Amino acid sequence: MSENPYAPPMSVVADVPALANDISAEFYVVGTKKFLLLSIMTLGLYWYYWHYQQWARYRSYHNEKLWPVARALFAIFFIHSLTSEIDHRLRKNRTPYAWSPGAIATAYVVLALASSIGNRLPQNVGPWLNGLFIVLVLPIAWLLLKVQRAANLACGQPNGESNQRLTGVNWLWLVLGAAFWALILFGLYVSVPT
């Protein structure tokens, strides 16, 4: 008998990518289709949750004292830090990703400010001009998608495998977002002079 009955069992140990709801992940993982759908349908409201989750995961992973809520509410002041931290993790892991974190963060700040200013224009400026600022959701979503792809790569899940499915809460937000989009489009339609 060559087998020792008192020896501990032998098993193979492998790195397993962190799950989206696993607070041990350094960044928030989400599938790209889910990210885009929630971003566009909620007119960017999803981004508050997204920023919060990114910083909450980062805080837990590094055991740092920071306020994810404040960083989500004032994202334009913290997006450069977030992209820098994600890029740092990618470089540390030697994971190639073609992006310019500083340029993406700066473009996000400019578009977010333009959208915010545009949403505060008086209605008499012109409803279509106000409506154009809603369209800024698309380029902002594209910029943040680049950041999300980098975060997914940094966490070892290029496609956000662990968080691709829509939850019940996601569906609720999508229904509310669709209703809001319908109201916006109806408002633009009725405001056109005949």
PDB file of N, CA and C in Angstrom, residues 10 43 45 60 65 75 80 82 88 97 104 117 124 132 139 148 154-155 160 163 168 179:
ATOM      1  N   MET A  10      -5.497  15.867  -0.937  1.00  0.00           N
ATOM      2  CA  MET A  10      -4.802  16.756  -1.857  1.00  0.00           C
ATOM      3  C   MET A  10      -5.832  17.349  -2.816  1.00  0.00           C
ATOM      4  N   LEU A  43     -31.608  57.124 -17.910  1.00  0.00           N
ATOM      5  CA  LEU A  43     -31.074  58.455 -18.214  1.00  0.00           C
ATOM      6  C   LEU A  43     -29.907  58.819 -17.308  1.00  0.00           C
ATOM      7  N   LEU A  45     -29.280  57.734 -14.189  1.00  0.00           N
ATOM      8  CA  LEU A  45     -29.462  57.568 -12.737  1.00  0.00           C
ATOM      9  C   LEU A  45     -28.701  56.350 -12.214  1.00  0.00           C
ATOM     10  N   SER A  60     -13.710  48.442   0.662  1.00  0.00           N
ATOM     11  CA  SER A  60     -13.644  47.150   1.341  1.00  0.00           C
ATOM     12  C   SER A  60     -12.354  46.414   1.019  1.00  0.00           C
ATOM     13  N   LYS A  65     -10.631  54.314   4.676  1.00  0.00           N
ATOM     14  CA  LYS A  65     -11.723  55.136   5.177  1.00  0.00           C
ATOM     15  C   LYS A  65     -12.063  56.166   4.109  1.00  0.00           C
ATOM     16  N   ALA A  75     -19.364  62.643  -8.309  1.00  0.00           N
ATOM     17  CA  ALA A  75     -18.524  61.782  -9.153  1.00  0.00           C
ATOM     18  C   ALA A  75     -17.548  62.568 -10.012  1.00  0.00           C
ATOM     19  N   HIS A  80     -11.471  60.835 -11.852  1.00  0.00           N
ATOM     20  CA  HIS A  80     -10.045  60.702 -12.181  1.00  0.00           C
ATOM     21  C   HIS A  80      -9.362  59.709 -11.233  1.00  0.00           C
ATOM     22  N   LEU A  82     -10.817  57.219  -9.668  1.00  0.00           N
ATOM     23  CA  LEU A  82     -11.314  55.878  -9.967  1.00  0.00           C
ATOM     24  C   LEU A  82     -10.606  55.287 -11.182  1.00  0.00           C
ATOM     25  N   HIS A  88      -4.126  51.415 -12.391  1.00  0.00           N
ATOM     26  CA  HIS A  88      -3.045  50.904 -11.542  1.00  0.00           C
ATOM     27  C   HIS A  88      -3.169  49.389 -11.367  1.00  0.00           C
ATOM     28  N   TYR A  97      -4.850  46.803 -21.810  1.00  0.00           N
ATOM     29  CA  TYR A  97      -6.138  47.431 -22.114  1.00  0.00           C
ATOM     30  C   TYR A  97      -5.850  48.793 -22.738  1.00  0.00           C
ATOM     31  N   ILE A 104     -10.396  59.899 -20.579  1.00  0.00           N
ATOM     32  CA  ILE A 104     -11.778  59.442 -20.414  1.00  0.00           C
ATOM     33  C   ILE A 104     -12.423  60.155 -19.232  1.00  0.00           C
ATOM     34  N   ILE A 117     -25.725  71.594 -16.944  1.00  0.00           N
ATOM     35  CA  ILE A 117     -26.055  72.978 -17.306  1.00  0.00           C
ATOM     36  C   ILE A 117     -27.238  72.991 -18.271  1.00  0.00           C
ATOM     37  N   ASN A 124     -38.034  78.253 -21.940  1.00  0.00           N
ATOM     38  CA  ASN A 124     -38.293  79.122 -23.081  1.00  0.00           C
ATOM     39  C   ASN A 124     -37.098  79.217 -24.038  1.00  0.00           C
ATOM     40  N   LEU A 132     -31.674  68.117 -26.546  1.00  0.00           N
ATOM     41  CA  LEU A 132     -30.344  67.724 -27.021  1.00  0.00           C
ATOM     42  C   LEU A 132     -29.437  67.309 -25.869  1.00  0.00           C
ATOM     43  N   PRO A 139     -22.981  59.531 -25.131  1.00  0.00           N
ATOM     44  CA  PRO A 139     -21.514  59.576 -25.035  1.00  0.00           C
ATOM     45  C   PRO A 139     -20.998  59.362 -23.609  1.00  0.00           C
ATOM     46  N   GLN A 148     -15.888  50.672 -17.197  1.00  0.00           N
ATOM     47  CA  GLN A 148     -16.416  49.405 -16.689  1.00  0.00           C
ATOM     48  C   GLN A 148     -15.674  48.219 -17.274  1.00  0.00           C
ATOM     49  N   ALA A 154      -9.749  44.208 -14.639  1.00  0.00           N
ATOM     50  CA  ALA A 154      -8.952  44.275 -13.410  1.00  0.00           C
ATOM     51  C   ALA A 154      -9.396  43.221 -12.403  1.00  0.00           C
ATOM     52  N   CYS A 155     -10.659  42.835 -12.473  1.00  0.00           N
ATOM     53  CA  CYS A 155     -11.191  41.811 -11.560  1.00  0.00           C
ATOM     54  C   CYS A 155     -11.189  40.421 -12.176  1.00  0.00           C
ATOM     55  N   GLY A 160     -17.714  40.571 -17.526  1.00  0.00           N
ATOM     56  CA  GLY A 160     -18.584  40.739 -16.363  1.00  0.00           C
ATOM     57  C   GLY A 160     -19.473  39.534 -16.147  1.00  0.00           C
ATOM     58  N   ASN A 163     -22.148  39.105 -13.339  1.00  0.00           N
ATOM     59  CA  ASN A 163     -23.226  40.081 -13.152  1.00  0.00           C
ATOM     60  C   ASN A 163     -23.771  40.529 -14.502  1.00  0.00           C
ATOM     61  N   GLY A 168     -34.692  41.585 -10.450  1.00  0.00           N
ATOM     62  CA  GLY A 168     -36.018  42.182 -10.339  1.00  0.00           C
ATOM     63  C   GLY A 168     -35.947  43.690 -10.163  1.00  0.00           C
ATOM     64  N   ALA A 179     -40.962  54.536 -18.910  1.00  0.00           N
ATOM     65  CA  ALA A 179     -42.061  55.492 -18.712  1.00  0.00           C
ATOM     66  C   ALA A 179     -41.529  56.925 -18.767  1.00  0.00           C
TER      67      ALA A 179
END
